[in-house]
mmCIF file of C-alpha atoms in Angstrom:
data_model
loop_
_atom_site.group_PDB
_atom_site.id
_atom_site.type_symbol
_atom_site.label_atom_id
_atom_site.label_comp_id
_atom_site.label_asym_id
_atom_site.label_seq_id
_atom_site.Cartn_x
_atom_site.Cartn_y
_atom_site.Cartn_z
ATOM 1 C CA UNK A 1 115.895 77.431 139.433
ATOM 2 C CA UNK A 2 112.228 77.957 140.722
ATOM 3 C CA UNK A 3 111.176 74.304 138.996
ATOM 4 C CA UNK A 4 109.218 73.463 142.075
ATOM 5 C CA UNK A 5 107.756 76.375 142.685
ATOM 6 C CA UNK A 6 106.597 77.120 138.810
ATOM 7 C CA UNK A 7 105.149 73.977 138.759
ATOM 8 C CA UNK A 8 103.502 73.713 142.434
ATOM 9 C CA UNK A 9 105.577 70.460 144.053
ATOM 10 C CA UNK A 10 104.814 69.862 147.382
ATOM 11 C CA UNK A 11 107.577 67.929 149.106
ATOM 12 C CA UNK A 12 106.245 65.287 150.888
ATOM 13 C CA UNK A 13 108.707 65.041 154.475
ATOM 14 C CA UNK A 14 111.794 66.882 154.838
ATOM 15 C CA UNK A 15 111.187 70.676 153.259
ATOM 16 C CA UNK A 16 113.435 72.808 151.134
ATOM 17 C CA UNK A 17 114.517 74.722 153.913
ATOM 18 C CA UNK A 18 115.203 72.101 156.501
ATOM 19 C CA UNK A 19 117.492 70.397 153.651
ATOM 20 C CA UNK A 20 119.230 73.967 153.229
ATOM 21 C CA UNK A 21 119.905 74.091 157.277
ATOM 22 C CA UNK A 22 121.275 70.109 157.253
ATOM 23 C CA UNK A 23 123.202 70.649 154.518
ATOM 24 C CA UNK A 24 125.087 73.967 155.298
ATOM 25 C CA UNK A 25 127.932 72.544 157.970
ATOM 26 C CA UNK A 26 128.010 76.321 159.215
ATOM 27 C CA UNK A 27 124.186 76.940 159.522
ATOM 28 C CA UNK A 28 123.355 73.610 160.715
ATOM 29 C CA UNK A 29 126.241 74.444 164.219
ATOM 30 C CA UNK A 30 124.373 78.293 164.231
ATOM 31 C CA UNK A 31 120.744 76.001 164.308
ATOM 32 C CA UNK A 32 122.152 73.418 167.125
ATOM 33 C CA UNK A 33 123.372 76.440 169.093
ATOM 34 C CA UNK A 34 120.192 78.144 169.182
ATOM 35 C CA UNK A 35 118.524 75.255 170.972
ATOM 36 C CA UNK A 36 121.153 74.182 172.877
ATOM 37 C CA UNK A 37 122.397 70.895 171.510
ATOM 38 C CA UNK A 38 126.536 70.604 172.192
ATOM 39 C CA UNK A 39 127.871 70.455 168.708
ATOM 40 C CA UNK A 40 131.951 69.514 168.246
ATOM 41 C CA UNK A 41 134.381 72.756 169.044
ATOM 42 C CA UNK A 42 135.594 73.883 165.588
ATOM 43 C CA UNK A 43 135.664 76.274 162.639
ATOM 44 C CA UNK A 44 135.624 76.957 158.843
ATOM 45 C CA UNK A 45 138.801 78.146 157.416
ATOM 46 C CA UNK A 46 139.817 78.737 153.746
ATOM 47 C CA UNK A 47 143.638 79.209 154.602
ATOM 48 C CA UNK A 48 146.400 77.438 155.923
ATOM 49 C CA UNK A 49 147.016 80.918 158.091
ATOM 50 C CA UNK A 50 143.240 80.232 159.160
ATOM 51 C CA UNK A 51 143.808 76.554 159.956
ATOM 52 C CA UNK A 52 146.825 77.573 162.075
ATOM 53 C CA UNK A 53 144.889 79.737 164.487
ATOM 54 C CA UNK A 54 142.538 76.619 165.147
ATOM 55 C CA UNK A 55 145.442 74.481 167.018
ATOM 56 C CA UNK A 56 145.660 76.899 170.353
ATOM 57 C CA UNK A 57 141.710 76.293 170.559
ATOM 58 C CA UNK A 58 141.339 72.530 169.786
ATOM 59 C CA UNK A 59 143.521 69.506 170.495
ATOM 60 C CA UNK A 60 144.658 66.599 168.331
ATOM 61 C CA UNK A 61 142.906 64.150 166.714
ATOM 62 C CA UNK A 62 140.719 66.754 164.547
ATOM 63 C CA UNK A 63 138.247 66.141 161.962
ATOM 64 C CA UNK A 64 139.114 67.575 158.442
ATOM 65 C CA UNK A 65 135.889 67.793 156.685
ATOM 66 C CA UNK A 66 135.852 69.871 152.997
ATOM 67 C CA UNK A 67 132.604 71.569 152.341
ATOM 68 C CA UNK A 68 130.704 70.762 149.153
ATOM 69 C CA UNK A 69 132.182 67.318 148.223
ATOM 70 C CA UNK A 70 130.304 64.472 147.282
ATOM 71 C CA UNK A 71 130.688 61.475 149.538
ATOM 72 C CA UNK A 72 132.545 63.221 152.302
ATOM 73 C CA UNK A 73 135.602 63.458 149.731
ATOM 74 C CA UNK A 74 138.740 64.839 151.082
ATOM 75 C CA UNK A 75 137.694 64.313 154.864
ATOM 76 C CA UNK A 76 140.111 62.735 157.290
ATOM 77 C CA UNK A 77 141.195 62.538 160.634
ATOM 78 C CA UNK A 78 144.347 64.414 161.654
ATOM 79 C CA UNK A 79 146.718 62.794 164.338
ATOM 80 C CA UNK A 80 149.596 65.265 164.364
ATOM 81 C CA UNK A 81 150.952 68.411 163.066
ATOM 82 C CA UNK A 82 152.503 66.836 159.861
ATOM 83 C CA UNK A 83 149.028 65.201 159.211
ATOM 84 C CA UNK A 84 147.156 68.379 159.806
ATOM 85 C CA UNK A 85 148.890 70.201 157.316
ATOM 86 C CA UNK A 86 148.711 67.905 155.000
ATOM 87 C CA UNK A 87 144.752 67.015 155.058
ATOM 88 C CA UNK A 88 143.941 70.569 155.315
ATOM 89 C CA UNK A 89 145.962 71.298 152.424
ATOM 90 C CA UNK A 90 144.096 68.378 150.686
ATOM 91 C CA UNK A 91 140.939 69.678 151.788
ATOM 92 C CA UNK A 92 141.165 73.009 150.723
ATOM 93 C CA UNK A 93 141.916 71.283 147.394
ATOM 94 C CA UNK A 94 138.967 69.177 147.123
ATOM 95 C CA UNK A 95 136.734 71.809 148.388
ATOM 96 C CA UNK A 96 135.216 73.708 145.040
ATOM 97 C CA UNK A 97 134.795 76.737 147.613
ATOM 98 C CA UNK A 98 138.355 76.469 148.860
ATOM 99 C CA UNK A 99 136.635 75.943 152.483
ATOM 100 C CA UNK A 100 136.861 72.616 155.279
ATOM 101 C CA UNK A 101 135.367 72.554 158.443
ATOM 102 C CA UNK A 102 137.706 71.643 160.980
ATOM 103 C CA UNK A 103 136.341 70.306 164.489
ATOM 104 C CA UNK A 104 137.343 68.385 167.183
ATOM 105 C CA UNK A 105 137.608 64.715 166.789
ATOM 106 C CA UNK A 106 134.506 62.499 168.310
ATOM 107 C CA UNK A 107 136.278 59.414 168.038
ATOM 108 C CA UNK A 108 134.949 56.831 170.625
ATOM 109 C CA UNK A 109 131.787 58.289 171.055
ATOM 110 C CA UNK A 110 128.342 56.637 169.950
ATOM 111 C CA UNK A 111 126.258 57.608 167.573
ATOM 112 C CA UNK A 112 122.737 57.304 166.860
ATOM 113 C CA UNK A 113 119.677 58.584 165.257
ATOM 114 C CA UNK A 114 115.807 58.464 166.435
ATOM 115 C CA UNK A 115 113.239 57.891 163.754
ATOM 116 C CA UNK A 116 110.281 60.813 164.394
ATOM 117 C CA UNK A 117 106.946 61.287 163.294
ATOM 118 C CA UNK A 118 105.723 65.010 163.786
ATOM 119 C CA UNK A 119 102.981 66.548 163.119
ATOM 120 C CA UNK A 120 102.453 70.767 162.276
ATOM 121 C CA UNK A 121 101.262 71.277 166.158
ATOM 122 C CA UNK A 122 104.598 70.083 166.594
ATOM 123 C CA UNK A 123 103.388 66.954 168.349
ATOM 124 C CA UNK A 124 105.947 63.819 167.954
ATOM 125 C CA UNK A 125 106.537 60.067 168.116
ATOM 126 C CA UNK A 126 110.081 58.166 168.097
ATOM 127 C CA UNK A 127 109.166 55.495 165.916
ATOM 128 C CA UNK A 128 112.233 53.575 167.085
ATOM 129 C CA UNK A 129 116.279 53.860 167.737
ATOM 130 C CA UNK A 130 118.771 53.823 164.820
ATOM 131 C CA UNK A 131 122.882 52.972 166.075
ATOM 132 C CA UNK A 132 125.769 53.097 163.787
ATOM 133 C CA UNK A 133 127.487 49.955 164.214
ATOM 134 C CA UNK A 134 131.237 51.218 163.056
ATOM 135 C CA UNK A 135 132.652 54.100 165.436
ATOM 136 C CA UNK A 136 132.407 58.192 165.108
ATOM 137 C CA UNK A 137 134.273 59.373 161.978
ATOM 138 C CA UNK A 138 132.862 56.690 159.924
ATOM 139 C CA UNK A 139 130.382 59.074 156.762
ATOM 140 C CA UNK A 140 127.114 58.511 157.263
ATOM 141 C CA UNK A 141 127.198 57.591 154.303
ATOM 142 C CA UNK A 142 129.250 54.679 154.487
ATOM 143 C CA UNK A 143 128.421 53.621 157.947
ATOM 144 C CA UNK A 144 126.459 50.249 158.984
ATOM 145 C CA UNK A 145 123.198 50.774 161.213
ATOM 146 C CA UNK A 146 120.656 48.349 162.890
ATOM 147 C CA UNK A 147 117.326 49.187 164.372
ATOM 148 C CA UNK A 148 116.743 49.208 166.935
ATOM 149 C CA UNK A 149 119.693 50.416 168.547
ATOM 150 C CA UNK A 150 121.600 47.690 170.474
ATOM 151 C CA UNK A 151 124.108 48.612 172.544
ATOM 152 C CA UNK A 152 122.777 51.895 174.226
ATOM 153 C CA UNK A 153 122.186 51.607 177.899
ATOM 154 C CA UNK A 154 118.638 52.582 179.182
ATOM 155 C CA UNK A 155 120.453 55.716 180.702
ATOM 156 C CA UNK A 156 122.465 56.513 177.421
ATOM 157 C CA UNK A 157 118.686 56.316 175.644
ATOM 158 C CA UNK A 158 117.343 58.060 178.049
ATOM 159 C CA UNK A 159 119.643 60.741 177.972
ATOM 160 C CA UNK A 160 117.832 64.152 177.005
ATOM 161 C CA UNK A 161 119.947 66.566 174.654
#
């Protein structure tokens, strides 16, 4: 509505625009692309026809992740045919814009998040290590974390992206 803007607010962090990009499932994939961070195999689909066409690219278990719902509302993991149809049905449902990301399942892998400072000559810090305790598919949301991380090997944290 311009409120910020009218009225000169200066977010202090995370800007507007970065929010838009972390926010926007489709954007954010288009942003990891560009600098070459691996992202899950998936797509956006608004019909069960569209849905369909995903099974010849990506194998079961597959995330089921409606756009625009509070809470990750509506997202679940899909085992088998009979459950995809279902959950995307659901999905498409509980999306307000009739739209669910659907990717491949990450189940078993770790996840984790590094704490930056950085500065506008782009110079940075990792302040420290952030796990999640329960497994991939948990919502961020939802999930337990403990810093620092505790159960990445040196070469796991070492790892570059």
């Amino acid at each position: 509505k311009g409120i910020l803007k009218r009225y000169n607010v200066k977010l202090i962090g995370a800007q507007i625009e970065a929010i838009k990009k972390a926010e926007d499932r489709e954007r954010f994939k288009k942003e990891m692309d560009n600098v070459g961070i691996d992202t899950a195999q998936g797509g956006f689909v608004h019909s069960w026809e569209e849905a369909e066409l995903l099974l010849t690219e990506i194998k079961f278990p597959m995330i089921i992740r409606p756009s625009y719902t509070l809470g990750g509302t509506g997202g679940a993991v899909a085992f088998n045919y009979e459950e995809f149809q279902k959950l995307v049905e659901k999905g498409l449902n509980a999306s307000p814009i009739k739209e669910v990301l659907i990717e491949e399942s990450l189940l078993g892998w770790k996840e984790f998040e590094l704490e930056v400072i950085r500065d506008s000559s782009d110079n940075a810090i990792i302040i420290c290590s952030i796990e999640n305790i329960d497994p991939m598919g948990v919502h961020t949301g939802d999930s337990i974390t403990v810093a620092p991380s505790m159960t990445l090997t040196d070469k796991e944290f070492q790892k570059k992206c």
